[in-house]
CSV table of N, CA and C and ligand atoms in Angstrom, one decimal:
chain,number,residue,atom,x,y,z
C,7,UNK,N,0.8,-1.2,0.0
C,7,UNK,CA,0.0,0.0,0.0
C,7,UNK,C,0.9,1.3,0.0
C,8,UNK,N,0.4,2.0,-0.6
C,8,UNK,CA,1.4,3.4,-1.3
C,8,UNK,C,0.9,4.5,0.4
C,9,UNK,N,2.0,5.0,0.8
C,9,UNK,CA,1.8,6.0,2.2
C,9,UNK,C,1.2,6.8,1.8
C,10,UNK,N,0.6,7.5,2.7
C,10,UNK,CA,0.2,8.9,2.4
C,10,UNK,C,1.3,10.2,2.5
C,11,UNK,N,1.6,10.5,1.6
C,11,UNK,CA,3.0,11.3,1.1
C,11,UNK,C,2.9,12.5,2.5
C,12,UNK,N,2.0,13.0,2.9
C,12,UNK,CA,1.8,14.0,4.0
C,12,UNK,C,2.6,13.6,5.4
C,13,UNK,N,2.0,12.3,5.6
C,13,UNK,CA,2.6,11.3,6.6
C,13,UNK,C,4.2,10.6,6.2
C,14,UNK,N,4.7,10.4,5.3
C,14,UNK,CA,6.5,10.7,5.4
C,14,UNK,C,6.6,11.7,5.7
C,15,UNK,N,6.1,12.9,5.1
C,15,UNK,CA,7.1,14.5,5.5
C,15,UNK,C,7.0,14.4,6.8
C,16,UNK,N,6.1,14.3,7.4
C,16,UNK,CA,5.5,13.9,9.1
C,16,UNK,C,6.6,12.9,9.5
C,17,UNK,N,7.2,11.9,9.0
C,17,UNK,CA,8.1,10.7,9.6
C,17,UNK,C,9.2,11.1,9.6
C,18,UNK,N,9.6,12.2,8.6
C,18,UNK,CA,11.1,12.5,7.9
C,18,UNK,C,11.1,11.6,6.9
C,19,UNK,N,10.5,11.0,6.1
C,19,UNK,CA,10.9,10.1,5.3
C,19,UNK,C,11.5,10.7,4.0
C,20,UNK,N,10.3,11.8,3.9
C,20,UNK,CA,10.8,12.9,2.6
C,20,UNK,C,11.1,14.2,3.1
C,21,UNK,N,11.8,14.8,2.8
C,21,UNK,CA,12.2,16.1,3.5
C,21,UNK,C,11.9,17.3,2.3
C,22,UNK,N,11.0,17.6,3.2
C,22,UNK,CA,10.1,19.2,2.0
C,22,UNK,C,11.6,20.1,2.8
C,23,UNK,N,11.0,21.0,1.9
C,23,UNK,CA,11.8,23.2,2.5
C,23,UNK,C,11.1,23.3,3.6
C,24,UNK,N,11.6,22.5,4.9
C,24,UNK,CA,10.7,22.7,6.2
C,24,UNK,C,10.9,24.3,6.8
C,25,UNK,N,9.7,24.6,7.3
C,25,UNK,CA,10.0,25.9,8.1
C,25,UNK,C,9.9,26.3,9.2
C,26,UNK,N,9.1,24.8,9.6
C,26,UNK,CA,8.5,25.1,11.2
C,26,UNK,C,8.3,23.7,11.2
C,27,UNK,N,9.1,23.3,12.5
C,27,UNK,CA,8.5,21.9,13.3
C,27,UNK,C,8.5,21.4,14.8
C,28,UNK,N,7.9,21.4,15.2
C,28,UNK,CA,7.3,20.8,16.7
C,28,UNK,C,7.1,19.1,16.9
C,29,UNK,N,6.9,18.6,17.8
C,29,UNK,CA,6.3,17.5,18.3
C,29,UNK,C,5.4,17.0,16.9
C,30,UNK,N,4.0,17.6,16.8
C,30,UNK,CA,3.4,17.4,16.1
C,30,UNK,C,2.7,18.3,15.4
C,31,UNK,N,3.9,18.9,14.7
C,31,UNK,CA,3.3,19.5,13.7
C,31,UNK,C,4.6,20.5,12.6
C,32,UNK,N,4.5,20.6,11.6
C,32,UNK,CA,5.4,20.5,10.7
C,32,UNK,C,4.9,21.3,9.3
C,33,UNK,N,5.5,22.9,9.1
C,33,UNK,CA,5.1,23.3,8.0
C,33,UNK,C,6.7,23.6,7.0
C,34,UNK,N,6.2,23.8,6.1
C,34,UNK,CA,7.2,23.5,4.6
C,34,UNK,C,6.4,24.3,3.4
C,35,UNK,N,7.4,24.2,2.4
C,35,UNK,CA,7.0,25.0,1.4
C,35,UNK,C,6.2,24.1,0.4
C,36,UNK,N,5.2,24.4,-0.4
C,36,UNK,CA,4.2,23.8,-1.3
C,36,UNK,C,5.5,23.6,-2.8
C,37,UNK,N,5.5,22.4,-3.3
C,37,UNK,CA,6.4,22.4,-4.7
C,37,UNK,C,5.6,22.6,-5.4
C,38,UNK,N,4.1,23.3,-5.7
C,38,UNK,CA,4.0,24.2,-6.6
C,38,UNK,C,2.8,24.8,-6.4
C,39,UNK,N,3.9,26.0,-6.2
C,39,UNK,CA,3.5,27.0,-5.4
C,39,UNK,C,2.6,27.7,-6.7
C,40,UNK,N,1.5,28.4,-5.3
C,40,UNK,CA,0.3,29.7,-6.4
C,40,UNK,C,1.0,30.6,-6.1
C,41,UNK,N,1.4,31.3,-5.3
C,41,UNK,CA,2.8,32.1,-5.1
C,41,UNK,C,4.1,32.2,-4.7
C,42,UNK,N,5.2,32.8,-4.6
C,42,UNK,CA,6.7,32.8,-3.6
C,42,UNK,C,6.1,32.6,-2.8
C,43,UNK,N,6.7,31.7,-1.9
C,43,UNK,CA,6.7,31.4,-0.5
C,43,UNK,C,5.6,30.7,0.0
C,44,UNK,N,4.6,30.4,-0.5
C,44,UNK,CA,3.4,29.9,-0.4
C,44,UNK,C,4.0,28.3,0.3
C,45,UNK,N,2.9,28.5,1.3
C,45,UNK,CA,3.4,27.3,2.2
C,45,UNK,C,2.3,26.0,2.6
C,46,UNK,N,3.0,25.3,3.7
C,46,UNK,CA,1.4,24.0,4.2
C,46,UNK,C,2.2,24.2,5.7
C,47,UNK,N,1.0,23.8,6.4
C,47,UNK,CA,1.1,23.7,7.5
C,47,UNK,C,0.0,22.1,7.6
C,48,UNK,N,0.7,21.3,8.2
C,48,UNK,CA,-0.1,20.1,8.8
C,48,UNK,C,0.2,19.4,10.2
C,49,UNK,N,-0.7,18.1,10.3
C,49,UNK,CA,-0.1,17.5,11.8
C,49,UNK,C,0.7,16.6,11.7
C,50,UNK,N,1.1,16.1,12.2
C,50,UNK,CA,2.3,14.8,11.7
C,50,UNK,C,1.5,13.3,12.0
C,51,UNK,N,0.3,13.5,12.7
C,51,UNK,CA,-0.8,12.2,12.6
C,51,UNK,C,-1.8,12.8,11.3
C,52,UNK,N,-1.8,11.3,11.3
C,52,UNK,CA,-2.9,11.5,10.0
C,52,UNK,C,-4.1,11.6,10.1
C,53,UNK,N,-4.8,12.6,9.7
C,53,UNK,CA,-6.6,13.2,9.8
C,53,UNK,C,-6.9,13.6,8.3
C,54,UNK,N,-7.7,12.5,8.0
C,54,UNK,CA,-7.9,13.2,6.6
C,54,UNK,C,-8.2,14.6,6.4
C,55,UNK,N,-9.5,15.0,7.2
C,55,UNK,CA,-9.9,16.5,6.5
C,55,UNK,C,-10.0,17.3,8.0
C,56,UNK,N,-10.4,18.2,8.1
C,56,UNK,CA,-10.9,19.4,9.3
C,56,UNK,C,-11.8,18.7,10.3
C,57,UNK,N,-12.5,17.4,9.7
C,57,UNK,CA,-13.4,16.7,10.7
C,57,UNK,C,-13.3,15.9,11.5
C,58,UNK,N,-11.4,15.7,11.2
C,58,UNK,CA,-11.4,13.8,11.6
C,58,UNK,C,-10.5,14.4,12.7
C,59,UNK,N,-9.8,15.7,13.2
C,59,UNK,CA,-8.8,15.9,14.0
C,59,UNK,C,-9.7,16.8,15.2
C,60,UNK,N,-9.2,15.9,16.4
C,60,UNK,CA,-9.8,16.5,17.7
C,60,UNK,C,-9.4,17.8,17.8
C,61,UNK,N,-10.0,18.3,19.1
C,61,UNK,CA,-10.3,20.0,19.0
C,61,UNK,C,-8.9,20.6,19.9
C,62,UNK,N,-8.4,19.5,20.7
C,62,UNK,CA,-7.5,20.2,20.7
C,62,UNK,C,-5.8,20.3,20.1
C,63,UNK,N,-5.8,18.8,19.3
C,63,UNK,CA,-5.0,19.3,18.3
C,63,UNK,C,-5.1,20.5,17.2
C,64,UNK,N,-6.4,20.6,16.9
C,64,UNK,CA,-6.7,21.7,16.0
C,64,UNK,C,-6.1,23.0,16.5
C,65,UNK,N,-6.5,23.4,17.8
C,65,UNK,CA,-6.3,24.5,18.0
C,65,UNK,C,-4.8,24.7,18.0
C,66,UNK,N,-3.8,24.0,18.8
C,66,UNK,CA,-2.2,24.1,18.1
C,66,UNK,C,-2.2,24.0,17.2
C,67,UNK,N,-3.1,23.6,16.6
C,67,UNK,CA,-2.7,23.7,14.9
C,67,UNK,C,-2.7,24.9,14.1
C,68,UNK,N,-4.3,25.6,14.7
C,68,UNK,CA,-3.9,27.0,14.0
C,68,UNK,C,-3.5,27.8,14.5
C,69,UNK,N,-2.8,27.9,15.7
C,69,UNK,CA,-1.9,28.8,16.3
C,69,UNK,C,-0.4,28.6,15.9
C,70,UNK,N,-0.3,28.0,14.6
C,70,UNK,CA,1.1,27.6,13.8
C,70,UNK,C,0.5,28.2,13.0
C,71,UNK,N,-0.4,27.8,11.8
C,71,UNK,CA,-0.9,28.5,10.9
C,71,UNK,C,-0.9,29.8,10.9
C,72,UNK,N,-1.1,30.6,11.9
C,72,UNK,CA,-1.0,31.8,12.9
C,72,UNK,C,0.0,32.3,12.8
C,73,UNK,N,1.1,31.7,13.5
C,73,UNK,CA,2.6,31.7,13.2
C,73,UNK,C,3.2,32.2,12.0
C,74,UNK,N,3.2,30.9,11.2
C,74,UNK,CA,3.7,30.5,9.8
C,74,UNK,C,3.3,31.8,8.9
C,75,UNK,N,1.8,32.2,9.3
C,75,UNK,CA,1.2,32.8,8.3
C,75,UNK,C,2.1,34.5,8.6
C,76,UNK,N,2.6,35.0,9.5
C,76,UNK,CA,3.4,36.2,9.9
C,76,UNK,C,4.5,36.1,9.5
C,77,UNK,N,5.2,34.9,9.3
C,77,UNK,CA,6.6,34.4,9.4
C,77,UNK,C,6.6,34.9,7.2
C,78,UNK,N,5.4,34.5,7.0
C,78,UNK,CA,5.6,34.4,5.4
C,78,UNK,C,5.1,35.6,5.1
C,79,UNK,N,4.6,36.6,5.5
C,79,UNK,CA,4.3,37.7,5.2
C,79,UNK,C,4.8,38.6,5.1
C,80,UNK,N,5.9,38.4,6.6
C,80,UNK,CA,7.2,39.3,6.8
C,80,UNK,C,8.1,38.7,5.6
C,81,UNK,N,8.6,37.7,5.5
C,81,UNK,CA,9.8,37.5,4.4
C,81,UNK,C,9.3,37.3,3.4
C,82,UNK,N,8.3,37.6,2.6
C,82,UNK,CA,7.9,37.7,1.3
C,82,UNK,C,7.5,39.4,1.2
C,83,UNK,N,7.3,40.1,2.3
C,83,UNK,CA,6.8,41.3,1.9
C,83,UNK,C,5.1,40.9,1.1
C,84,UNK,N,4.9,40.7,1.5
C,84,UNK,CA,3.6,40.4,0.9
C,84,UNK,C,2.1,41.1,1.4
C,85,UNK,N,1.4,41.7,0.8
C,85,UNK,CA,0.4,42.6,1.3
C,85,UNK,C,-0.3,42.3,1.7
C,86,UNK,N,-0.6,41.1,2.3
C,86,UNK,CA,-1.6,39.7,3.0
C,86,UNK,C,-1.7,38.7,2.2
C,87,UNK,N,-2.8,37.7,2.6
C,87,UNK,CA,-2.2,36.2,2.9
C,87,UNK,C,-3.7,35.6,2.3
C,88,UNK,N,-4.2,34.7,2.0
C,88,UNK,CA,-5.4,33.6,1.8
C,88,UNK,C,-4.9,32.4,2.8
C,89,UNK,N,-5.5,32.0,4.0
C,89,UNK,CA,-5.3,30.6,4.3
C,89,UNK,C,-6.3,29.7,3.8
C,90,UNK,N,-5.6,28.7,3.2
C,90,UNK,CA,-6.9,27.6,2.2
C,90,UNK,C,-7.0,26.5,2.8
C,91,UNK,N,-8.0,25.6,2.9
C,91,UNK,CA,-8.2,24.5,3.9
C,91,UNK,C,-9.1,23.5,2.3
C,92,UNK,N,-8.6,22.6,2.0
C,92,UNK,CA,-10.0,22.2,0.9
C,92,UNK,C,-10.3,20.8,2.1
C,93,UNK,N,-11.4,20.0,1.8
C,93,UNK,CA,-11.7,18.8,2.3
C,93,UNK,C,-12.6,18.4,1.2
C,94,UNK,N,-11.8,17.0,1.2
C,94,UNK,CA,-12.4,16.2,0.0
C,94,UNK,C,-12.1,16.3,-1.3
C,95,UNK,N,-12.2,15.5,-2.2
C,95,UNK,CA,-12.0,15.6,-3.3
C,95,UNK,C,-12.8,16.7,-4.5
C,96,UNK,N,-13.9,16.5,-3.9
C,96,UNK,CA,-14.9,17.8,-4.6
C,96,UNK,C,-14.6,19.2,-4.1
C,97,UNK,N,-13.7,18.8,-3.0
C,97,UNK,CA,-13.3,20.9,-3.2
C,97,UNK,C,-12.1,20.9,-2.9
C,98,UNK,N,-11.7,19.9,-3.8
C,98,UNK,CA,-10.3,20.5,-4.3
C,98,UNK,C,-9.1,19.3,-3.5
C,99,UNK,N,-9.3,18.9,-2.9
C,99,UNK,CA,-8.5,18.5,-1.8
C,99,UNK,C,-7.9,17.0,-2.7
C,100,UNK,N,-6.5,17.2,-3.1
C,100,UNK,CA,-5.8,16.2,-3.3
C,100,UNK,C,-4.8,15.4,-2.7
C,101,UNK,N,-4.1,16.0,-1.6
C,101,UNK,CA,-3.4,14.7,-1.1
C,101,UNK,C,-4.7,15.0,0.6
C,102,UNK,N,-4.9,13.6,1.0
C,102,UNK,CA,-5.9,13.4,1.6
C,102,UNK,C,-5.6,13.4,3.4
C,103,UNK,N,-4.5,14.1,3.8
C,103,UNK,CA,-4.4,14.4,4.9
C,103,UNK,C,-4.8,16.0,5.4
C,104,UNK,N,-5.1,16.2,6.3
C,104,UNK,CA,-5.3,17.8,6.8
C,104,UNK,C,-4.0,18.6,6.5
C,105,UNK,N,-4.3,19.9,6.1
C,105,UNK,CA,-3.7,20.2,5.5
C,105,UNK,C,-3.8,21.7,5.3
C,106,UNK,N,-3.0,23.1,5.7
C,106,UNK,CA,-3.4,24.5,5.5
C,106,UNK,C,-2.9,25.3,4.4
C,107,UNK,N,-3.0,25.7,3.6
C,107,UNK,CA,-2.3,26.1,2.8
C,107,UNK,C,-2.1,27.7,3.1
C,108,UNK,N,-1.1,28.5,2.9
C,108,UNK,CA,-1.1,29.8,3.6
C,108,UNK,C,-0.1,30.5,2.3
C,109,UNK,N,-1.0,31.3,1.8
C,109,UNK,CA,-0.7,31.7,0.5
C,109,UNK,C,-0.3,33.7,0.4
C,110,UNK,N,0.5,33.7,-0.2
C,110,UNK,CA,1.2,34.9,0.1
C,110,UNK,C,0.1,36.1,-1.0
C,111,UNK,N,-0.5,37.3,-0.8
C,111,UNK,CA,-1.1,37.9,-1.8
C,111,UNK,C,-0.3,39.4,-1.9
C,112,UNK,N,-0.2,39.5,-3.5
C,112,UNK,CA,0.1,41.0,-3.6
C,112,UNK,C,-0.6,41.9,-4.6
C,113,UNK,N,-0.9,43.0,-4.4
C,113,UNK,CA,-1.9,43.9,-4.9
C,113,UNK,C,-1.7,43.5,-6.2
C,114,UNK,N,-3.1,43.3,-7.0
C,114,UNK,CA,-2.9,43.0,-8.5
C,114,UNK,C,-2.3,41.8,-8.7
C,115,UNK,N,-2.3,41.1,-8.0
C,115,UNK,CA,-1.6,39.4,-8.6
C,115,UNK,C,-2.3,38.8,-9.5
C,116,UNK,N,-3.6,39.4,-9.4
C,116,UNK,CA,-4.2,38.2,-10.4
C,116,UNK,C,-4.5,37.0,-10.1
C,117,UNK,N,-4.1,36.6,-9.2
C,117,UNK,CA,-4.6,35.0,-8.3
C,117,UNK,C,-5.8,35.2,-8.4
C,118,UNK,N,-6.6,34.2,-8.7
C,118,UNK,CA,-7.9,33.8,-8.9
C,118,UNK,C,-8.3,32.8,-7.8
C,119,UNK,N,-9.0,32.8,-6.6
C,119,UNK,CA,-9.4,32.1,-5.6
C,119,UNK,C,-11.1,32.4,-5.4
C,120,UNK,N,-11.4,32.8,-6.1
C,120,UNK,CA,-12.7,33.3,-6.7
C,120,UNK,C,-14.3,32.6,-5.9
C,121,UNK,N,-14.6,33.8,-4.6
C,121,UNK,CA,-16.0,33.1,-4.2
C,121,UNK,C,-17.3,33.6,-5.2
C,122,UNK,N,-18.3,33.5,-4.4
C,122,UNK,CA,-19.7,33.7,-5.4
C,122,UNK,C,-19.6,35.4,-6.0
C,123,UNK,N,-20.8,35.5,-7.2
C,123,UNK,CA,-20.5,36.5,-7.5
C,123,UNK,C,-22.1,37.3,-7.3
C,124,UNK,N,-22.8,36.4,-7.4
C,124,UNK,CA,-24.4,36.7,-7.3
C,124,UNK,C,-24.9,36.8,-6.1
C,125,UNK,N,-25.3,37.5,-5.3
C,125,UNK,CA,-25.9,38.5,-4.1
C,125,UNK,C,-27.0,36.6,-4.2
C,126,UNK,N,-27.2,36.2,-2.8
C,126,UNK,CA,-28.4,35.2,-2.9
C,126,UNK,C,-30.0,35.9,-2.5
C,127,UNK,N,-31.1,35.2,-2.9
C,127,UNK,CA,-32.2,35.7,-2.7
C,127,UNK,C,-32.4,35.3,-0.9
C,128,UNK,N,-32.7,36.2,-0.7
C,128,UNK,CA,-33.6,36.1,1.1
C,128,UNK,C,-34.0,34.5,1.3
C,129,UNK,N,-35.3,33.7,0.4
C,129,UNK,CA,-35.7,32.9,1.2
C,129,UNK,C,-34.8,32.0,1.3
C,130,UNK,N,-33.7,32.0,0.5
C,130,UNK,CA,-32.4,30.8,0.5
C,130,UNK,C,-31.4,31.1,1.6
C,131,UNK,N,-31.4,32.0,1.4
C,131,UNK,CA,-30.8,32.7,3.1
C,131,UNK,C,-31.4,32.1,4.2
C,132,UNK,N,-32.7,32.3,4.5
C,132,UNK,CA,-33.4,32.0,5.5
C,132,UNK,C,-33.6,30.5,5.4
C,133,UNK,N,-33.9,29.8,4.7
C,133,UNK,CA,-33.6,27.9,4.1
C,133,UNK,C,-32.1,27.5,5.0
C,134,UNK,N,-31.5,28.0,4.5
C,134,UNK,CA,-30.1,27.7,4.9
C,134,UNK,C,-29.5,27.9,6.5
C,135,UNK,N,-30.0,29.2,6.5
C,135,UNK,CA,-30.1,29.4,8.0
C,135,UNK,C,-30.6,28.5,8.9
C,136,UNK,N,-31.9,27.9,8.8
C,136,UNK,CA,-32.2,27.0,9.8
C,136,UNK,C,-31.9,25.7,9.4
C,137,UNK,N,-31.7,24.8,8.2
C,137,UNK,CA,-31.2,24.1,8.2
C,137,UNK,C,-30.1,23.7,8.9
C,138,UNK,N,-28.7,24.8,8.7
C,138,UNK,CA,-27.4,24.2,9.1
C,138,UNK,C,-27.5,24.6,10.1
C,139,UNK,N,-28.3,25.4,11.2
C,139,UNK,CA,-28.5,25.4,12.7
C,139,UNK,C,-28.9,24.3,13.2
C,140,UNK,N,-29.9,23.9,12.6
C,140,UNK,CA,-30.5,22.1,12.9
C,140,UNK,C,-29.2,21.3,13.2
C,141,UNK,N,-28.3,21.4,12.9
C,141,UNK,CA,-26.9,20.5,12.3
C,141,UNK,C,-25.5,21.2,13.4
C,142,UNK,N,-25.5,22.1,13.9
C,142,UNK,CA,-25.0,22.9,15.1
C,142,UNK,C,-24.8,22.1,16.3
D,3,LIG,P1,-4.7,20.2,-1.8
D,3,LIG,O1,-5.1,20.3,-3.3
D,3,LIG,O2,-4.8,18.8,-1.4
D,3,LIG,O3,-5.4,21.1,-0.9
D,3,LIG,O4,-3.2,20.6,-1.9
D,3,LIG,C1,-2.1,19.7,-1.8
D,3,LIG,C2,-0.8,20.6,-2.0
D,3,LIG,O5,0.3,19.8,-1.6
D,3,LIG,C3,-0.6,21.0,-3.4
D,3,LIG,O6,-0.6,22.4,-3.5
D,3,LIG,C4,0.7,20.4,-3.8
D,3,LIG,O7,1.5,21.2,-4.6
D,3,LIG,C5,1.3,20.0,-2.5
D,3,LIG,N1,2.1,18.8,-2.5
D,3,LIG,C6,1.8,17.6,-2.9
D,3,LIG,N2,2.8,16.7,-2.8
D,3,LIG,C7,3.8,17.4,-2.2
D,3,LIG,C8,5.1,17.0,-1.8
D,3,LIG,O8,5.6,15.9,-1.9
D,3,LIG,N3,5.9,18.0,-1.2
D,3,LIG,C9,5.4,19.3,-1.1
D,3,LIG,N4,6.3,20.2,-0.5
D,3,LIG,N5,4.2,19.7,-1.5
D,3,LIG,C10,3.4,18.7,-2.0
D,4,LIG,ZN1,-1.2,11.1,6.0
């Protein structure tokens, strides 16, 4: 069975452009990058997505991402930041461990990360609203 490539960097098995590492947890540079410097931040246990890792690993987690994300801002000079999280295969999510992506932005890049563009109607608003409350 082929590893999950997330979990060597996690072992040392493969050695990314590390930039930050702790006990459990370990960020490096993305090999292909949407910008310079553009980085990951993950855990060194394996969680596939944002759902499967307990609450208090998470929180050291984004208080690296937190980190990381200052640390790349200041050495890129960069005019702020996108932190990207996908889960799943349908939004985007290709290697299948948890995973932050913390991406450098500068005025006029042109990076396309593109949310909705159409204002929604009220009763979908209000649909929505109590649905994902139900789910809370
Ligand atoms: P996802 O699409 O799953 O959110 O993003 C996965 C990211 O991991 C991609 O941006 C991809 O470039 C990066 N990536 C995949 N394999 C490796 C690797 O072996 N080393 C490094 N440094 N980055 C990787
Ligand atoms: Zn893994």
């Amino acid at each position: 069975m082929t590893e999950c490539v997330f979990c060597k960097i996690g072992k040392g098995e493969i050695t990314p452009k590390k930039i930050y590492e702790d006990q459990n947890i370990i960020a490096f540079l993305d090999i292909f990058p949407a910008a310079k410097g553009h980085s990951l931040v993950i855990p060194k246990k394996h969680y596939a997505t944002l759902l499967d890792i307990p609450e208090m690993e998470l929180k050291e987690l984004i208080q690296i991402v937190q980190k990381v994300g200052a640390a790349v801002m200041k050495a890129t000079q960069a005019d702020g930041f996108n932190v990207l999280q996908n889960n799943k295969e349908a939004a985007g999510q290709a290697v299948p461990h948890l995973h932050f992506h913390i991406i450098p932005r500068f005025k006029d890049d042109g990076l396309k990360l593109a949310l909705g563009s159409k204002q929604s109607e009220e009763k979908e608003l209000v649909h929505w609203e109590s649905l994902i409350k139900e789910h809370i």
